[in-house]
């Protein structure tokens, strides 16, 4: 693959673990200039050291909570102050939740997930947009297959990912002619810490017992990110991952009930 991304400035949210950390590694290996953000500053420091070893020419750490608009603004401004430009924003920070609606005792889960997954992406994008217009840059949003279809036990999570799809698909149309591209990514199951951090029905994280087990198709993080990098480089409109995801998108138009029953079967094997 060519290295068309070399030297570009990328801001990655949720870069302290999982998919975001691997995006930072692969951007570093492409000699990009990398800004990494998440709440855990210590893990970001470790990530920055890894990125430098892998070849990033400049790595900038800015800790913050994307569930707070002022933090999103500060993260974007600090990045632009440091590098003097912004070419790519990757809205990756996210939080999961699992449990049937009637089992959920702490309904604040719904607003927490909406703030982190949806509003965090909206706020970061809104503050980054003037800079991305100057660079004719790229916006990337990490949604989920749960952003394309309903998933049992994932009402809170699926709603945020559908909201992201609606927001970014609309924004793409608004930005036609500006040179700024919008790429929405729909991964299936990917190895990461998402299940440990996911909120249980009482509002507490599931913790270590929820380690992502190899059930059915769970994609390696590195492969998921290779696909994200390719879509970003090509400014693809969107990327639906996995065979089941691609077929499901078409099948939903023809037989939405069949897609519902597939989603029920898939989730019954997981937490
Ligand atoms: N893994 C999957 O199966 C899968 C499938 C489809 C889509 N996705 C999506 O992929 C993205 C990355 O998830 P992952 O699987 O890599 O999970 P992960 O390993 O749990 O990583 C989540 C990242 O988001 C950050 N984050 C969480 N809450 C935040 C907040 N309030 N402010 C700032 N950063 C925050 C975390 O850092 P701190 O805790 O340090 O803040 C961490 O770096 C998410 O949007 C997720 O929905 C994942």
PDB file of C-alpha atoms and ligand atoms in Angstrom:
ATOM      1  CA  UNK A   1       0.000   0.000   0.000  1.00  0.00           C
ATOM      2  CA  UNK A   2       1.242   3.520  -0.698  1.00  0.00           C
ATOM      3  CA  UNK A   3       1.952   5.764   2.245  1.00  0.00           C
ATOM      4  CA  UNK A   4      -0.377   8.603   1.274  1.00  0.00           C
ATOM      5  CA  UNK A   5      -1.037   9.285   4.952  1.00  0.00           C
ATOM      6  CA  UNK A   6       2.603   9.924   5.888  1.00  0.00           C
ATOM      7  CA  UNK A   7       3.152  13.193   7.833  1.00  0.00           C
ATOM      8  CA  UNK A   8      -0.575  13.891   8.086  1.00  0.00           C
ATOM      9  CA  UNK A   9      -1.840  14.926  11.532  1.00  0.00           C
ATOM     10  CA  UNK A  10      -4.374  12.509  12.997  1.00  0.00           C
ATOM     11  CA  UNK A  11      -6.355  12.922  16.229  1.00  0.00           C
ATOM     12  CA  UNK A  12      -7.599   9.608  17.635  1.00  0.00           C
ATOM     13  CA  UNK A  13     -10.131   9.497  20.465  1.00  0.00           C
ATOM     14  CA  UNK A  14     -10.219   6.449  22.748  1.00  0.00           C
ATOM     15  CA  UNK A  15      -6.565   5.719  21.954  1.00  0.00           C
ATOM     16  CA  UNK A  16      -5.656   4.188  25.333  1.00  0.00           C
ATOM     17  CA  UNK A  17      -6.859   0.672  24.468  1.00  0.00           C
ATOM     18  CA  UNK A  18      -8.360  -1.691  21.916  1.00  0.00           C
ATOM     19  CA  UNK A  19      -9.145  -0.428  18.438  1.00  0.00           C
ATOM     20  CA  UNK A  20      -8.048   3.173  19.142  1.00  0.00           C
ATOM     21  CA  UNK A  21      -4.664   2.069  20.500  1.00  0.00           C
ATOM     22  CA  UNK A  22      -4.120  -0.107  17.428  1.00  0.00           C
ATOM     23  CA  UNK A  23      -5.124   2.788  15.134  1.00  0.00           C
ATOM     24  CA  UNK A  24      -2.432   4.857  16.875  1.00  0.00           C
ATOM     25  CA  UNK A  25       0.134   2.070  16.307  1.00  0.00           C
ATOM     26  CA  UNK A  26      -0.722   1.691  12.617  1.00  0.00           C
ATOM     27  CA  UNK A  27      -0.724   5.474  12.082  1.00  0.00           C
ATOM     28  CA  UNK A  28       2.676   5.628  13.789  1.00  0.00           C
ATOM     29  CA  UNK A  29       3.996   2.909  11.480  1.00  0.00           C
ATOM     30  CA  UNK A  30       2.914   5.094   8.541  1.00  0.00           C
ATOM     31  CA  UNK A  31       5.064   7.958   9.914  1.00  0.00           C
ATOM     32  CA  UNK A  32       2.023  10.067  10.656  1.00  0.00           C
ATOM     33  CA  UNK A  33       1.935  12.788  13.298  1.00  0.00           C
ATOM     34  CA  UNK A  34      -0.338  11.425  15.994  1.00  0.00           C
ATOM     35  CA  UNK A  35      -2.467  13.031  18.721  1.00  0.00           C
ATOM     36  CA  UNK A  36      -3.926  10.519  21.161  1.00  0.00           C
ATOM     37  CA  UNK A  37      -6.674  11.152  23.671  1.00  0.00           C
ATOM     38  CA  UNK A  38      -8.649   9.205  26.309  1.00  0.00           C
ATOM     39  CA  UNK A  39      -9.192   9.687  30.047  1.00  0.00           C
ATOM     40  CA  UNK A  40      -6.342   7.455  31.264  1.00  0.00           C
ATOM     41  CA  UNK A  41      -3.223   9.648  30.943  1.00  0.00           C
ATOM     42  CA  UNK A  42      -0.849   6.915  32.180  1.00  0.00           C
ATOM     43  CA  UNK A  43      -1.922   4.513  29.452  1.00  0.00           C
ATOM     44  CA  UNK A  44      -1.616   7.307  26.881  1.00  0.00           C
ATOM     45  CA  UNK A  45       1.979   7.880  27.985  1.00  0.00           C
ATOM     46  CA  UNK A  46       2.754   4.196  27.357  1.00  0.00           C
ATOM     47  CA  UNK A  47       1.001   4.367  23.987  1.00  0.00           C
ATOM     48  CA  UNK A  48       3.021   7.445  22.991  1.00  0.00           C
ATOM     49  CA  UNK A  49       6.267   5.606  23.739  1.00  0.00           C
ATOM     50  CA  UNK A  50       5.088   2.674  21.593  1.00  0.00           C
ATOM     51  CA  UNK A  51       4.110   5.026  18.756  1.00  0.00           C
ATOM     52  CA  UNK A  52       7.539   6.685  18.781  1.00  0.00           C
ATOM     53  CA  UNK A  53       9.236   3.290  18.590  1.00  0.00           C
ATOM     54  CA  UNK A  54       7.015   2.368  15.652  1.00  0.00           C
ATOM     55  CA  UNK A  55       7.988   5.455  13.663  1.00  0.00           C
ATOM     56  CA  UNK A  56       5.621   8.318  14.499  1.00  0.00           C
ATOM     57  CA  UNK A  57       7.482  11.548  13.836  1.00  0.00           C
ATOM     58  CA  UNK A  58       5.613  13.455  16.563  1.00  0.00           C
ATOM     59  CA  UNK A  59       3.212  12.134  19.200  1.00  0.00           C
ATOM     60  CA  UNK A  60       1.034  14.446  21.283  1.00  0.00           C
ATOM     61  CA  UNK A  61      -0.907  13.356  24.368  1.00  0.00           C
ATOM     62  CA  UNK A  62      -4.018  15.201  25.481  1.00  0.00           C
ATOM     63  CA  UNK A  63      -6.122  13.526  28.175  1.00  0.00           C
ATOM     64  CA  UNK A  64      -9.834  14.259  28.413  1.00  0.00           C
ATOM     65  CA  UNK A  65     -13.383  12.954  28.618  1.00  0.00           C
ATOM     66  CA  UNK A  66     -15.314  13.084  25.341  1.00  0.00           C
ATOM     67  CA  UNK A  67     -18.547  12.992  27.320  1.00  0.00           C
ATOM     68  CA  UNK A  68     -17.862  16.649  28.233  1.00  0.00           C
ATOM     69  CA  UNK A  69     -18.116  19.204  25.438  1.00  0.00           C
ATOM     70  CA  UNK A  70     -15.477  21.533  26.946  1.00  0.00           C
ATOM     71  CA  UNK A  71     -13.008  18.625  26.914  1.00  0.00           C
ATOM     72  CA  UNK A  72     -13.701  17.901  23.238  1.00  0.00           C
ATOM     73  CA  UNK A  73     -13.050  21.560  22.412  1.00  0.00           C
ATOM     74  CA  UNK A  74      -9.845  21.598  24.486  1.00  0.00           C
ATOM     75  CA  UNK A  75      -8.602  18.330  22.920  1.00  0.00           C
ATOM     76  CA  UNK A  76      -9.076  19.648  19.375  1.00  0.00           C
ATOM     77  CA  UNK A  77      -7.597  23.084  20.110  1.00  0.00           C
ATOM     78  CA  UNK A  78      -4.570  21.643  21.934  1.00  0.00           C
ATOM     79  CA  UNK A  79      -3.907  19.327  18.973  1.00  0.00           C
ATOM     80  CA  UNK A  80      -4.087  22.166  16.447  1.00  0.00           C
ATOM     81  CA  UNK A  81      -1.935  24.393  18.697  1.00  0.00           C
ATOM     82  CA  UNK A  82       0.690  21.663  18.858  1.00  0.00           C
ATOM     83  CA  UNK A  83       0.806  20.625  15.188  1.00  0.00           C
ATOM     84  CA  UNK A  84      -0.504  23.774  13.484  1.00  0.00           C
ATOM     85  CA  UNK A  85      -3.026  21.722  11.506  1.00  0.00           C
ATOM     86  CA  UNK A  86      -5.419  18.771  11.654  1.00  0.00           C
ATOM     87  CA  UNK A  87      -5.897  16.348   8.735  1.00  0.00           C
ATOM     88  CA  UNK A  88      -7.827  13.415  10.184  1.00  0.00           C
ATOM     89  CA  UNK A  89     -10.207  13.066  13.133  1.00  0.00           C
ATOM     90  CA  UNK A  90     -10.988   9.506  14.190  1.00  0.00           C
ATOM     91  CA  UNK A  91     -14.031   9.385  16.478  1.00  0.00           C
ATOM     92  CA  UNK A  92     -13.361   6.054  18.136  1.00  0.00           C
ATOM     93  CA  UNK A  93     -13.930   6.513  21.910  1.00  0.00           C
ATOM     94  CA  UNK A  94     -16.844   4.375  22.981  1.00  0.00           C
ATOM     95  CA  UNK A  95     -18.479   2.500  25.788  1.00  0.00           C
ATOM     96  CA  UNK A  96     -20.690  -0.601  25.732  1.00  0.00           C
ATOM     97  CA  UNK A  97     -23.619  -1.764  27.860  1.00  0.00           C
ATOM     98  CA  UNK A  98     -25.449  -5.049  28.022  1.00  0.00           C
ATOM     99  CA  UNK A  99     -28.742  -6.171  29.543  1.00  0.00           C
ATOM    100  CA  UNK A 100     -32.412  -6.350  28.655  1.00  0.00           C
ATOM    101  CA  UNK A 101     -34.263  -3.070  29.141  1.00  0.00           C
ATOM    102  CA  UNK A 102     -36.470  -4.515  31.876  1.00  0.00           C
ATOM    103  CA  UNK A 103     -33.379  -5.687  33.825  1.00  0.00           C
ATOM    104  CA  UNK A 104     -31.724  -2.250  33.769  1.00  0.00           C
ATOM    105  CA  UNK A 105     -31.997  -0.683  37.227  1.00  0.00           C
ATOM    106  CA  UNK A 106     -29.800   2.336  36.454  1.00  0.00           C
ATOM    107  CA  UNK A 107     -31.324   4.256  33.552  1.00  0.00           C
ATOM    108  CA  UNK A 108     -28.460   6.785  33.553  1.00  0.00           C
ATOM    109  CA  UNK A 109     -26.687   4.170  31.392  1.00  0.00           C
ATOM    110  CA  UNK A 110     -28.679   5.589  28.477  1.00  0.00           C
ATOM    111  CA  UNK A 111     -27.433   9.138  28.896  1.00  0.00           C
ATOM    112  CA  UNK A 112     -23.862   8.055  29.709  1.00  0.00           C
ATOM    113  CA  UNK A 113     -23.613   6.056  26.497  1.00  0.00           C
ATOM    114  CA  UNK A 114     -25.264   8.810  24.463  1.00  0.00           C
ATOM    115  CA  UNK A 115     -22.780  11.372  25.810  1.00  0.00           C
ATOM    116  CA  UNK A 116     -19.692   9.259  25.193  1.00  0.00           C
ATOM    117  CA  UNK A 117     -20.527   7.454  21.935  1.00  0.00           C
ATOM    118  CA  UNK A 118     -22.746   9.958  20.149  1.00  0.00           C
ATOM    119  CA  UNK A 119     -22.288  13.444  21.612  1.00  0.00           C
ATOM    120  CA  UNK A 120     -18.544  12.909  22.085  1.00  0.00           C
ATOM    121  CA  UNK A 121     -18.314  12.317  18.335  1.00  0.00           C
ATOM    122  CA  UNK A 122     -20.597  15.257  17.518  1.00  0.00           C
ATOM    123  CA  UNK A 123     -18.693  17.698  19.760  1.00  0.00           C
ATOM    124  CA  UNK A 124     -15.237  16.579  18.608  1.00  0.00           C
ATOM    125  CA  UNK A 125     -16.304  16.826  14.971  1.00  0.00           C
ATOM    126  CA  UNK A 126     -17.929  20.249  15.388  1.00  0.00           C
ATOM    127  CA  UNK A 127     -14.796  21.711  16.982  1.00  0.00           C
ATOM    128  CA  UNK A 128     -12.485  20.022  14.454  1.00  0.00           C
ATOM    129  CA  UNK A 129     -14.473  20.957  11.349  1.00  0.00           C
ATOM    130  CA  UNK A 130     -13.000  24.441  10.668  1.00  0.00           C
ATOM    131  CA  UNK A 131      -9.495  22.926  10.792  1.00  0.00           C
ATOM    132  CA  UNK A 132     -10.483  19.928   8.649  1.00  0.00           C
ATOM    133  CA  UNK A 133     -11.962  22.258   6.041  1.00  0.00           C
ATOM    134  CA  UNK A 134      -8.622  24.086   5.833  1.00  0.00           C
ATOM    135  CA  UNK A 135      -6.760  20.806   5.269  1.00  0.00           C
ATOM    136  CA  UNK A 136      -9.495  19.212   3.090  1.00  0.00           C
ATOM    137  CA  UNK A 137      -9.259  16.480   5.679  1.00  0.00           C
ATOM    138  CA  UNK A 138     -10.996  13.292   6.701  1.00  0.00           C
ATOM    139  CA  UNK A 139     -13.542  12.464   9.388  1.00  0.00           C
ATOM    140  CA  UNK A 140     -13.796   8.824  10.474  1.00  0.00           C
ATOM    141  CA  UNK A 141     -16.504   7.536  12.825  1.00  0.00           C
ATOM    142  CA  UNK A 142     -16.343   4.101  14.446  1.00  0.00           C
ATOM    143  CA  UNK A 143     -19.937   2.935  14.659  1.00  0.00           C
ATOM    144  CA  UNK A 144     -20.793  -0.803  14.901  1.00  0.00           C
ATOM    145  CA  UNK A 145     -22.944  -3.411  13.173  1.00  0.00           C
ATOM    146  CA  UNK A 146     -25.308  -2.469  16.032  1.00  0.00           C
ATOM    147  CA  UNK A 147     -25.574   0.895  14.240  1.00  0.00           C
ATOM    148  CA  UNK A 148     -27.183  -0.810  11.253  1.00  0.00           C
ATOM    149  CA  UNK A 149     -29.706  -3.094  12.909  1.00  0.00           C
ATOM    150  CA  UNK A 150     -31.343  -3.761  16.267  1.00  0.00           C
ATOM    151  CA  UNK A 151     -29.536  -6.020  18.744  1.00  0.00           C
ATOM    152  CA  UNK A 152     -31.168  -7.549  21.851  1.00  0.00           C
ATOM    153  CA  UNK A 153     -29.563  -6.588  25.207  1.00  0.00           C
ATOM    154  CA  UNK A 154     -27.909  -3.656  23.457  1.00  0.00           C
ATOM    155  CA  UNK A 155     -30.735  -1.077  23.401  1.00  0.00           C
ATOM    156  CA  UNK A 156     -28.563   1.697  24.850  1.00  0.00           C
ATOM    157  CA  UNK A 157     -25.506   0.892  22.738  1.00  0.00           C
ATOM    158  CA  UNK A 158     -27.354   0.286  19.446  1.00  0.00           C
ATOM    159  CA  UNK A 159     -29.244   3.580  19.838  1.00  0.00           C
ATOM    160  CA  UNK A 160     -25.978   5.541  20.125  1.00  0.00           C
ATOM    161  CA  UNK A 161     -24.484   3.794  17.111  1.00  0.00           C
ATOM    162  CA  UNK A 162     -27.634   4.393  15.001  1.00  0.00           C
ATOM    163  CA  UNK A 163     -27.435   8.048  16.081  1.00  0.00           C
ATOM    164  CA  UNK A 164     -23.825   8.229  14.909  1.00  0.00           C
ATOM    165  CA  UNK A 165     -24.797   6.797  11.511  1.00  0.00           C
ATOM    166  CA  UNK A 166     -27.588   9.359  11.114  1.00  0.00           C
ATOM    167  CA  UNK A 167     -25.332  12.236  12.123  1.00  0.00           C
ATOM    168  CA  UNK A 168     -22.355  11.317   9.954  1.00  0.00           C
ATOM    169  CA  UNK A 169     -24.418  10.318   6.900  1.00  0.00           C
ATOM    170  CA  UNK A 170     -26.140  13.724   7.083  1.00  0.00           C
ATOM    171  CA  UNK A 171     -22.875  15.577   7.621  1.00  0.00           C
ATOM    172  CA  UNK A 172     -21.306  13.853   4.588  1.00  0.00           C
ATOM    173  CA  UNK A 173     -24.006  15.376   2.378  1.00  0.00           C
ATOM    174  CA  UNK A 174     -23.546  18.811   3.975  1.00  0.00           C
ATOM    175  CA  UNK A 175     -19.803  18.655   3.325  1.00  0.00           C
ATOM    176  CA  UNK A 176     -20.037  17.753  -0.368  1.00  0.00           C
ATOM    177  CA  UNK A 177     -17.707  20.033  -2.314  1.00  0.00           C
ATOM    178  CA  UNK A 178     -15.607  21.078   0.706  1.00  0.00           C
ATOM    179  CA  UNK A 179     -12.977  18.387   0.230  1.00  0.00           C
ATOM    180  CA  UNK A 180     -13.709  16.913   3.664  1.00  0.00           C
ATOM    181  CA  UNK A 181     -14.661  13.223   3.528  1.00  0.00           C
ATOM    182  CA  UNK A 182     -16.743  11.281   6.054  1.00  0.00           C
ATOM    183  CA  UNK A 183     -16.125   7.554   6.509  1.00  0.00           C
ATOM    184  CA  UNK A 184     -18.375   5.523   8.816  1.00  0.00           C
ATOM    185  CA  UNK A 185     -16.992   2.179  10.018  1.00  0.00           C
ATOM    186  CA  UNK A 186     -19.275  -0.663  11.114  1.00  0.00           C
ATOM    187  CA  UNK A 187     -17.155  -3.341  12.849  1.00  0.00           C
ATOM    188  CA  UNK A 188     -18.520  -6.668  14.076  1.00  0.00           C
ATOM    189  CA  UNK A 189     -17.055  -8.295  17.219  1.00  0.00           C
ATOM    190  CA  UNK A 190     -13.421  -7.266  17.726  1.00  0.00           C
ATOM    191  CA  UNK A 191     -10.967  -8.251  20.494  1.00  0.00           C
ATOM    192  CA  UNK A 192     -10.625  -5.329  22.919  1.00  0.00           C
ATOM    193  CA  UNK A 193     -11.532  -4.331  26.469  1.00  0.00           C
ATOM    194  CA  UNK A 194     -15.033  -3.263  25.469  1.00  0.00           C
ATOM    195  CA  UNK A 195     -16.794  -6.085  27.338  1.00  0.00           C
ATOM    196  CA  UNK A 196     -14.900  -5.490  30.600  1.00  0.00           C
ATOM    197  CA  UNK A 197     -15.666  -1.776  30.510  1.00  0.00           C
ATOM    198  CA  UNK A 198     -19.276  -2.257  29.351  1.00  0.00           C
ATOM    199  CA  UNK A 199     -21.925  -1.191  31.850  1.00  0.00           C
ATOM    200  CA  UNK A 200     -24.051  -3.936  33.433  1.00  0.00           C
ATOM    201  CA  UNK A 201     -27.740  -3.327  34.244  1.00  0.00           C
ATOM    202  CA  UNK A 202     -26.833  -1.788  37.638  1.00  0.00           C
ATOM    203  CA  UNK A 203     -24.593   0.788  35.964  1.00  0.00           C
ATOM    204  CA  UNK A 204     -21.295  -0.814  37.046  1.00  0.00           C
ATOM    205  CA  UNK A 205     -18.724  -2.157  34.543  1.00  0.00           C
ATOM    206  CA  UNK A 206     -18.865  -5.935  34.025  1.00  0.00           C
ATOM    207  CA  UNK A 207     -15.135  -6.170  34.826  1.00  0.00           C
ATOM    208  CA  UNK A 208     -12.640  -8.879  34.042  1.00  0.00           C
ATOM    209  CA  UNK A 209     -15.020 -11.829  33.923  1.00  0.00           C
ATOM    210  CA  UNK A 210     -16.440 -10.327  30.725  1.00  0.00           C
ATOM    211  CA  UNK A 211     -13.188 -10.874  28.810  1.00  0.00           C
ATOM    212  CA  UNK A 212     -13.950 -11.121  25.069  1.00  0.00           C
ATOM    213  CA  UNK A 213     -14.103 -14.881  24.460  1.00  0.00           C
ATOM    214  CA  UNK A 214     -13.551 -16.435  21.069  1.00  0.00           C
ATOM    215  CA  UNK A 215     -17.187 -17.134  20.263  1.00  0.00           C
ATOM    216  CA  UNK A 216     -18.055 -17.321  16.599  1.00  0.00           C
ATOM    217  CA  UNK A 217     -16.374 -14.625  14.585  1.00  0.00           C
ATOM    218  CA  UNK A 218     -14.314 -12.204  16.675  1.00  0.00           C
ATOM    219  CA  UNK A 219     -11.905 -10.188  14.556  1.00  0.00           C
ATOM    220  CA  UNK A 220      -8.322  -9.555  15.608  1.00  0.00           C
ATOM    221  CA  UNK A 221      -7.812  -5.876  16.441  1.00  0.00           C
ATOM    222  CA  UNK A 222      -4.923  -5.529  13.990  1.00  0.00           C
ATOM    223  CA  UNK A 223      -7.034  -6.827  11.086  1.00  0.00           C
ATOM    224  CA  UNK A 224      -9.943  -4.533  12.018  1.00  0.00           C
ATOM    225  CA  UNK A 225      -7.597  -1.547  12.024  1.00  0.00           C
ATOM    226  CA  UNK A 226      -5.923  -2.529   8.740  1.00  0.00           C
ATOM    227  CA  UNK A 227      -9.379  -2.296   7.181  1.00  0.00           C
ATOM    228  CA  UNK A 228     -10.064   1.047   8.904  1.00  0.00           C
ATOM    229  CA  UNK A 229      -6.745   2.456   7.632  1.00  0.00           C
ATOM    230  CA  UNK A 230      -7.509   1.375   4.061  1.00  0.00           C
ATOM    231  CA  UNK A 231     -10.986   2.955   4.149  1.00  0.00           C
ATOM    232  CA  UNK A 232      -9.511   6.144   5.654  1.00  0.00           C
ATOM    233  CA  UNK A 233      -6.789   6.372   3.046  1.00  0.00           C
ATOM    234  CA  UNK A 234      -9.292   5.860   0.204  1.00  0.00           C
ATOM    235  CA  UNK A 235     -11.858   8.202   1.775  1.00  0.00           C
ATOM    236  CA  UNK A 236     -14.474   5.442   1.462  1.00  0.00           C
ATOM    237  CA  UNK A 237     -18.037   6.401   2.287  1.00  0.00           C
ATOM    238  CA  UNK A 238     -18.401   3.542   4.761  1.00  0.00           C
ATOM    239  CA  UNK A 239     -17.081   0.127   5.620  1.00  0.00           C
ATOM    240  CA  UNK A 240     -19.257  -2.742   6.820  1.00  0.00           C
ATOM    241  CA  UNK A 241     -17.069  -5.455   8.321  1.00  0.00           C
ATOM    242  CA  UNK A 242     -17.560  -9.230   8.295  1.00  0.00           C
ATOM    243  CA  UNK A 243     -19.385 -11.429   5.833  1.00  0.00           C
ATOM    244  CA  UNK A 244     -22.429 -11.516   8.132  1.00  0.00           C
ATOM    245  CA  UNK A 245     -22.468  -7.710   8.325  1.00  0.00           C
ATOM    246  CA  UNK A 246     -22.294  -7.268   4.556  1.00  0.00           C
ATOM    247  CA  UNK A 247     -24.990  -9.868   3.835  1.00  0.00           C
ATOM    248  CA  UNK A 248     -27.110  -8.572   6.737  1.00  0.00           C
ATOM    249  CA  UNK A 249     -27.218  -5.073   5.251  1.00  0.00           C
ATOM    250  CA  UNK A 250     -28.787  -6.418   2.030  1.00  0.00           C
ATOM    251  CA  UNK A 251     -30.934  -9.006   3.804  1.00  0.00           C
ATOM    252  CA  UNK A 252     -32.448  -6.321   6.032  1.00  0.00           C
ATOM    253  CA  UNK A 253     -34.091  -4.742   2.977  1.00  0.00           C
ATOM    254  CA  UNK A 254     -35.524  -8.081   1.865  1.00  0.00           C
ATOM    255  CA  UNK A 255     -36.366  -9.798   5.166  1.00  0.00           C
ATOM    256  CA  UNK A 256     -35.871  -7.686   8.306  1.00  0.00           C
ATOM    257  CA  UNK A 257     -37.409 -10.446  10.459  1.00  0.00           C
ATOM    258  CA  UNK A 258     -34.717 -12.852   9.374  1.00  0.00           C
ATOM    259  CA  UNK A 259     -32.056 -10.309  10.388  1.00  0.00           C
ATOM    260  CA  UNK A 260     -33.778  -9.931  13.791  1.00  0.00           C
ATOM    261  CA  UNK A 261     -33.623 -13.674  14.352  1.00  0.00           C
ATOM    262  CA  UNK A 262     -29.934 -13.782  13.356  1.00  0.00           C
ATOM    263  CA  UNK A 263     -29.202 -10.977  15.859  1.00  0.00           C
ATOM    264  CA  UNK A 264     -31.130 -12.920  18.561  1.00  0.00           C
ATOM    265  CA  UNK A 265     -29.109 -16.095  17.888  1.00  0.00           C
ATOM    266  CA  UNK A 266     -25.758 -14.288  17.832  1.00  0.00           C
ATOM    267  CA  UNK A 267     -26.360 -12.473  21.130  1.00  0.00           C
ATOM    268  CA  UNK A 268     -27.731 -15.563  22.909  1.00  0.00           C
ATOM    269  CA  UNK A 269     -24.190 -17.027  22.641  1.00  0.00           C
ATOM    270  CA  UNK A 270     -22.688 -13.926  24.311  1.00  0.00           C
ATOM    271  CA  UNK A 271     -23.291 -11.986  27.520  1.00  0.00           C
TER     272      UNK A 271
HETATM  273  N1  LIG B   1     -14.720  -4.283  20.202  1.00  0.00           N
HETATM  274  C1  LIG B   1     -15.818  -4.471  19.491  1.00  0.00           C
HETATM  275  O1  LIG B   1     -16.316  -5.616  19.403  1.00  0.00           O
HETATM  276  C2  LIG B   1     -16.454  -3.316  18.771  1.00  0.00           C
HETATM  277  C3  LIG B   1     -17.390  -3.585  17.778  1.00  0.00           C
HETATM  278  C4  LIG B   1     -17.988  -2.535  17.095  1.00  0.00           C
HETATM  279  C5  LIG B   1     -17.653  -1.244  17.401  1.00  0.00           C
HETATM  280  N2  LIG B   1     -16.746  -0.977  18.376  1.00  0.00           N
HETATM  281  C6  LIG B   1     -16.449   0.395  18.681  1.00  0.00           C
HETATM  282  O2  LIG B   1     -15.058   0.617  18.597  1.00  0.00           O
HETATM  283  C7  LIG B   1     -14.701   1.715  19.436  1.00  0.00           C
HETATM  284  C8  LIG B   1     -13.499   1.324  20.281  1.00  0.00           C
HETATM  285  O3  LIG B   1     -13.885   0.313  21.190  1.00  0.00           O
HETATM  286  P1  LIG B   1     -12.902  -0.855  21.664  1.00  0.00           P
HETATM  287  O4  LIG B   1     -13.537  -2.128  21.262  1.00  0.00           O
HETATM  288  O5  LIG B   1     -11.522  -0.575  21.273  1.00  0.00           O
HETATM  289  O6  LIG B   1     -13.098  -0.729  23.252  1.00  0.00           O
HETATM  290  P2  LIG B   1     -12.086  -0.427  24.451  1.00  0.00           P
HETATM  291  O7  LIG B   1     -10.895  -1.335  24.376  1.00  0.00           O
HETATM  292  O8  LIG B   1     -12.915  -0.477  25.675  1.00  0.00           O
HETATM  293  O9  LIG B   1     -11.591   1.067  24.185  1.00  0.00           O
HETATM  294  C9  LIG B   1     -12.447   2.156  24.375  1.00  0.00           C
HETATM  295  C10 LIG B   1     -11.635   3.439  24.370  1.00  0.00           C
HETATM  296  O10 LIG B   1     -12.532   4.540  24.549  1.00  0.00           O
HETATM  297  C11 LIG B   1     -12.045   5.360  25.607  1.00  0.00           C
HETATM  298  N3  LIG B   1     -13.153   6.006  26.321  1.00  0.00           N
HETATM  299  C12 LIG B   1     -14.205   5.414  26.930  1.00  0.00           C
HETATM  300  N4  LIG B   1     -14.975   6.342  27.524  1.00  0.00           N
HETATM  301  C13 LIG B   1     -14.379   7.541  27.276  1.00  0.00           C
HETATM  302  C14 LIG B   1     -14.682   8.876  27.638  1.00  0.00           C
HETATM  303  N5  LIG B   1     -15.765   9.179  28.382  1.00  0.00           N
HETATM  304  N6  LIG B   1     -13.852   9.860  27.223  1.00  0.00           N
HETATM  305  C15 LIG B   1     -12.752   9.571  26.475  1.00  0.00           C
HETATM  306  N7  LIG B   1     -12.418   8.320  26.105  1.00  0.00           N
HETATM  307  C16 LIG B   1     -13.221   7.333  26.520  1.00  0.00           C
HETATM  308  C17 LIG B   1     -11.254   4.423  26.509  1.00  0.00           C
HETATM  309  O11 LIG B   1     -10.243   5.125  27.224  1.00  0.00           O
HETATM  310  P3  LIG B   1     -10.301   5.657  28.744  1.00  0.00           P
HETATM  311  O12 LIG B   1     -11.056   4.642  29.531  1.00  0.00           O
HETATM  312  O13 LIG B   1      -8.862   5.803  29.103  1.00  0.00           O
HETATM  313  O14 LIG B   1     -11.005   6.970  28.674  1.00  0.00           O
HETATM  314  C18 LIG B   1     -10.610   3.494  25.482  1.00  0.00           C
HETATM  315  O15 LIG B   1      -9.423   4.072  25.005  1.00  0.00           O
HETATM  316  C19 LIG B   1     -15.945   2.056  20.253  1.00  0.00           C
HETATM  317  O16 LIG B   1     -16.605   3.172  19.684  1.00  0.00           O
HETATM  318  C20 LIG B   1     -16.805   0.817  20.096  1.00  0.00           C
HETATM  319  O17 LIG B   1     -18.175   1.097  20.244  1.00  0.00           O
HETATM  320  C21 LIG B   1     -16.143  -1.993  19.061  1.00  0.00           C
END
